[in-house]
């Protein structure tokens, strides 16, 4: 189960007022049966058969009948064993989200979201109790009660919604890099200079010293990426920008890392809040930062999708093509957002339909702040001196989705485009506005 699916399930639990329980399978991998012949050396303590006692242990081996921790196929064998059992109990599974199993009954439904040996159960109380009983009959289980901590995420249940954050993890990261007593800052990165030579995030220059292994640059990037991918979309752009210099970081880049840490120090308890009884409607925002990397003439793609006003999927990534205009860059960003939208629609529709939740099938609105780009995608590709070099596939795919009424591209002012958060460094007031608009809240304010 990926983080996006898990965030959607939490938003579904909040909007439908469902229960969430967590179970853990004890020694999960040992339940899998092997499909191939695998032999191993005789471990210490194993008694040899009588007719083999005269032979040395070094020339003997044993054939495995069950998977063990450490085998490459152990995870797959465990998944096959679990899915075979759940499907026999009338659960439904789909390749769109293969780690989600759903069972619907006359009185309700239960969704089992699997992450290795952790089973999150979301649904109505009676069906969850039945599922817990089924699992205990087949496997040795630990019943961890209501989901409060899962995959490094802290989950707080309030009367008006569900709050997801990583306060404990953030504190550990700050302490590991000796930034737990740093002075807090209001944004994760400084405003960049339009002068390429003065850009603090320019690549390493010939006369600059590259930081050695004594500076834990890559370790810091890894810690920040986990936060940015799970519950902290507000640091996604800054982390993505600094991760590009992992192979040859300089003191300037390390100062950028410390700037993010100082921002985290002042917003440790910031997370995603999924309100109860909200409309489960998918809405997207797409944007591009033209020449975000002026040194290699690359732009930045950014998009975010919200359900009930809170982010469930986001991305900040440098484009692989050289965009010759802001219109070109925005078209590429919108193309990427539409690709993500197609999967999100498939995943959410499958889960809701299998659970018996009635939803209106209508186009997903994606907001874009480039009026020329919106017009071209709505009215068709217009060949002109400024657009004839853009590959038609960037227009054709999005136009086909609009024609099939899967997406609806709408214009929005730049000041109201939440995807700005993922493409550029913003002033404090604008930054805080966008952070609030994607459902991020402080735990102390709930």
PDB file of N, CA and C in Angstrom, residues 131-164:
ATOM      1  N   UNK A 131     -13.808  -9.175  10.635  1.00  0.00           N
ATOM      2  CA  UNK A 131     -12.513  -9.314   9.965  1.00  0.00           C
ATOM      3  C   UNK A 131     -11.406  -9.653  10.962  1.00  0.00           C
ATOM      4  N   UNK A 132     -11.430  -9.039  12.108  1.00  0.00           N
ATOM      5  CA  UNK A 132     -10.427  -9.347  13.131  1.00  0.00           C
ATOM      6  C   UNK A 132     -10.536 -10.800  13.569  1.00  0.00           C
ATOM      7  N   UNK A 133     -11.753 -11.295  13.682  1.00  0.00           N
ATOM      8  CA  UNK A 133     -11.957 -12.693  14.063  1.00  0.00           C
ATOM      9  C   UNK A 133     -11.423 -13.627  12.989  1.00  0.00           C
ATOM     10  N   UNK A 134     -11.714 -13.323  11.709  1.00  0.00           N
ATOM     11  CA  UNK A 134     -11.228 -14.154  10.597  1.00  0.00           C
ATOM     12  C   UNK A 134      -9.709 -14.232  10.587  1.00  0.00           C
ATOM     13  N   UNK A 135      -9.066 -13.092  10.787  1.00  0.00           N
ATOM     14  CA  UNK A 135      -7.605 -13.066  10.736  1.00  0.00           C
ATOM     15  C   UNK A 135      -6.991 -13.845  11.889  1.00  0.00           C
ATOM     16  N   UNK A 136      -7.583 -13.755  13.070  1.00  0.00           N
ATOM     17  CA  UNK A 136      -7.052 -14.485  14.229  1.00  0.00           C
ATOM     18  C   UNK A 136      -7.231 -15.992  14.082  1.00  0.00           C
ATOM     19  N   UNK A 137      -8.242 -16.409  13.325  1.00  0.00           N
ATOM     20  CA  UNK A 137      -8.459 -17.844  13.106  1.00  0.00           C
ATOM     21  C   UNK A 137      -7.370 -18.447  12.219  1.00  0.00           C
ATOM     22  N   UNK A 138      -6.820 -17.648  11.306  1.00  0.00           N
ATOM     23  CA  UNK A 138      -5.873 -18.171  10.322  1.00  0.00           C
ATOM     24  C   UNK A 138      -4.416 -17.874  10.665  1.00  0.00           C
ATOM     25  N   UNK A 139      -4.152 -16.708  11.270  1.00  0.00           N
ATOM     26  CA  UNK A 139      -2.778 -16.295  11.562  1.00  0.00           C
ATOM     27  C   UNK A 139      -2.642 -15.896  13.028  1.00  0.00           C
ATOM     28  N   UNK A 140      -1.398 -15.923  13.496  1.00  0.00           N
ATOM     29  CA  UNK A 140      -1.135 -15.388  14.830  1.00  0.00           C
ATOM     30  C   UNK A 140      -1.049 -13.868  14.718  1.00  0.00           C
ATOM     31  N   UNK A 141      -1.943 -13.183  15.421  1.00  0.00           N
ATOM     32  CA  UNK A 141      -2.086 -11.744  15.244  1.00  0.00           C
ATOM     33  C   UNK A 141      -1.848 -10.980  16.550  1.00  0.00           C
ATOM     34  N   UNK A 142      -1.402  -9.725  16.400  1.00  0.00           N
ATOM     35  CA  UNK A 142      -1.378  -8.769  17.504  1.00  0.00           C
ATOM     36  C   UNK A 142      -2.463  -7.733  17.222  1.00  0.00           C
ATOM     37  N   UNK A 143      -3.427  -7.623  18.106  1.00  0.00           N
ATOM     38  CA  UNK A 143      -4.486  -6.636  17.950  1.00  0.00           C
ATOM     39  C   UNK A 143      -4.043  -5.341  18.627  1.00  0.00           C
ATOM     40  N   UNK A 144      -3.750  -4.335  17.838  1.00  0.00           N
ATOM     41  CA  UNK A 144      -3.202  -3.075  18.354  1.00  0.00           C
ATOM     42  C   UNK A 144      -4.280  -2.024  18.607  1.00  0.00           C
ATOM     43  N   UNK A 145      -5.545  -2.402  18.445  1.00  0.00           N
ATOM     44  CA  UNK A 145      -6.644  -1.482  18.736  1.00  0.00           C
ATOM     45  C   UNK A 145      -6.800  -0.403  17.693  1.00  0.00           C
ATOM     46  N   UNK A 146      -7.342   0.736  18.080  1.00  0.00           N
ATOM     47  CA  UNK A 146      -7.582   1.840  17.162  1.00  0.00           C
ATOM     48  C   UNK A 146      -6.262   2.357  16.600  1.00  0.00           C
ATOM     49  N   UNK A 147      -6.251   2.640  15.306  1.00  0.00           N
ATOM     50  CA  UNK A 147      -5.014   3.068  14.651  1.00  0.00           C
ATOM     51  C   UNK A 147      -4.575   4.425  15.173  1.00  0.00           C
ATOM     52  N   UNK A 148      -3.419   4.450  15.830  1.00  0.00           N
ATOM     53  CA  UNK A 148      -2.855   5.707  16.336  1.00  0.00           C
ATOM     54  C   UNK A 148      -1.443   5.949  15.829  1.00  0.00           C
ATOM     55  N   UNK A 149      -0.781   4.880  15.408  1.00  0.00           N
ATOM     56  CA  UNK A 149       0.582   5.004  14.893  1.00  0.00           C
ATOM     57  C   UNK A 149       0.795   3.940  13.833  1.00  0.00           C
ATOM     58  N   UNK A 150       1.098   4.346  12.619  1.00  0.00           N
ATOM     59  CA  UNK A 150       1.265   3.381  11.531  1.00  0.00           C
ATOM     60  C   UNK A 150       2.229   3.936  10.491  1.00  0.00           C
ATOM     61  N   UNK A 151       3.206   3.135  10.090  1.00  0.00           N
ATOM     62  CA  UNK A 151       4.184   3.488   9.057  1.00  0.00           C
ATOM     63  C   UNK A 151       4.913   4.796   9.384  1.00  0.00           C
ATOM     64  N   UNK A 152       5.151   5.030  10.653  1.00  0.00           N
ATOM     65  CA  UNK A 152       5.833   6.244  11.070  1.00  0.00           C
ATOM     66  C   UNK A 152       4.930   7.459  11.170  1.00  0.00           C
ATOM     67  N   UNK A 153       3.642   7.286  10.895  1.00  0.00           N
ATOM     68  CA  UNK A 153       2.686   8.392  10.963  1.00  0.00           C
ATOM     69  C   UNK A 153       1.927   8.329  12.285  1.00  0.00           C
ATOM     70  N   UNK A 154       1.735   9.484  12.889  1.00  0.00           N
ATOM     71  CA  UNK A 154       0.901   9.586  14.090  1.00  0.00           C
ATOM     72  C   UNK A 154      -0.495  10.034  13.672  1.00  0.00           C
ATOM     73  N   UNK A 155      -1.499   9.308  14.121  1.00  0.00           N
ATOM     74  CA  UNK A 155      -2.884   9.565  13.708  1.00  0.00           C
ATOM     75  C   UNK A 155      -3.698   9.924  14.940  1.00  0.00           C
ATOM     76  N   UNK A 156      -4.224  11.139  14.946  1.00  0.00           N
ATOM     77  CA  UNK A 156      -5.027  11.634  16.063  1.00  0.00           C
ATOM     78  C   UNK A 156      -6.495  11.678  15.638  1.00  0.00           C
ATOM     79  N   UNK A 157      -7.361  11.082  16.456  1.00  0.00           N
ATOM     80  CA  UNK A 157      -8.800  11.060  16.161  1.00  0.00           C
ATOM     81  C   UNK A 157      -9.510  12.124  16.999  1.00  0.00           C
ATOM     82  N   UNK A 158     -10.096  13.101  16.311  1.00  0.00           N
ATOM     83  CA  UNK A 158     -10.858  14.149  16.975  1.00  0.00           C
ATOM     84  C   UNK A 158     -12.338  14.026  16.603  1.00  0.00           C
ATOM     85  N   UNK A 159     -13.178  14.744  17.319  1.00  0.00           N
ATOM     86  CA  UNK A 159     -14.618  14.696  17.041  1.00  0.00           C
ATOM     87  C   UNK A 159     -14.946  15.244  15.653  1.00  0.00           C
ATOM     88  N   UNK A 160     -14.150  16.200  15.183  1.00  0.00           N
ATOM     89  CA  UNK A 160     -14.451  16.812  13.885  1.00  0.00           C
ATOM     90  C   UNK A 160     -13.520  16.361  12.763  1.00  0.00           C
ATOM     91  N   UNK A 161     -12.710  15.309  12.981  1.00  0.00           N
ATOM     92  CA  UNK A 161     -11.884  14.809  11.891  1.00  0.00           C
ATOM     93  C   UNK A 161     -10.684  14.006  12.354  1.00  0.00           C
ATOM     94  N   UNK A 162      -9.801  13.696  11.404  1.00  0.00           N
ATOM     95  CA  UNK A 162      -8.585  12.907  11.649  1.00  0.00           C
ATOM     96  C   UNK A 162      -7.380  13.758  11.290  1.00  0.00           C
ATOM     97  N   UNK A 163      -6.411  13.792  12.201  1.00  0.00           N
ATOM     98  CA  UNK A 163      -5.201  14.588  12.003  1.00  0.00           C
ATOM     99  C   UNK A 163      -4.005  13.647  11.890  1.00  0.00           C
ATOM    100  N   UNK A 164      -3.227  13.815  10.819  1.00  0.00           N
ATOM    101  CA  UNK A 164      -2.062  12.962  10.563  1.00  0.00           C
ATOM    102  C   UNK A 164      -0.805  13.827  10.612  1.00  0.00           C
TER     103      UNK A 164
END
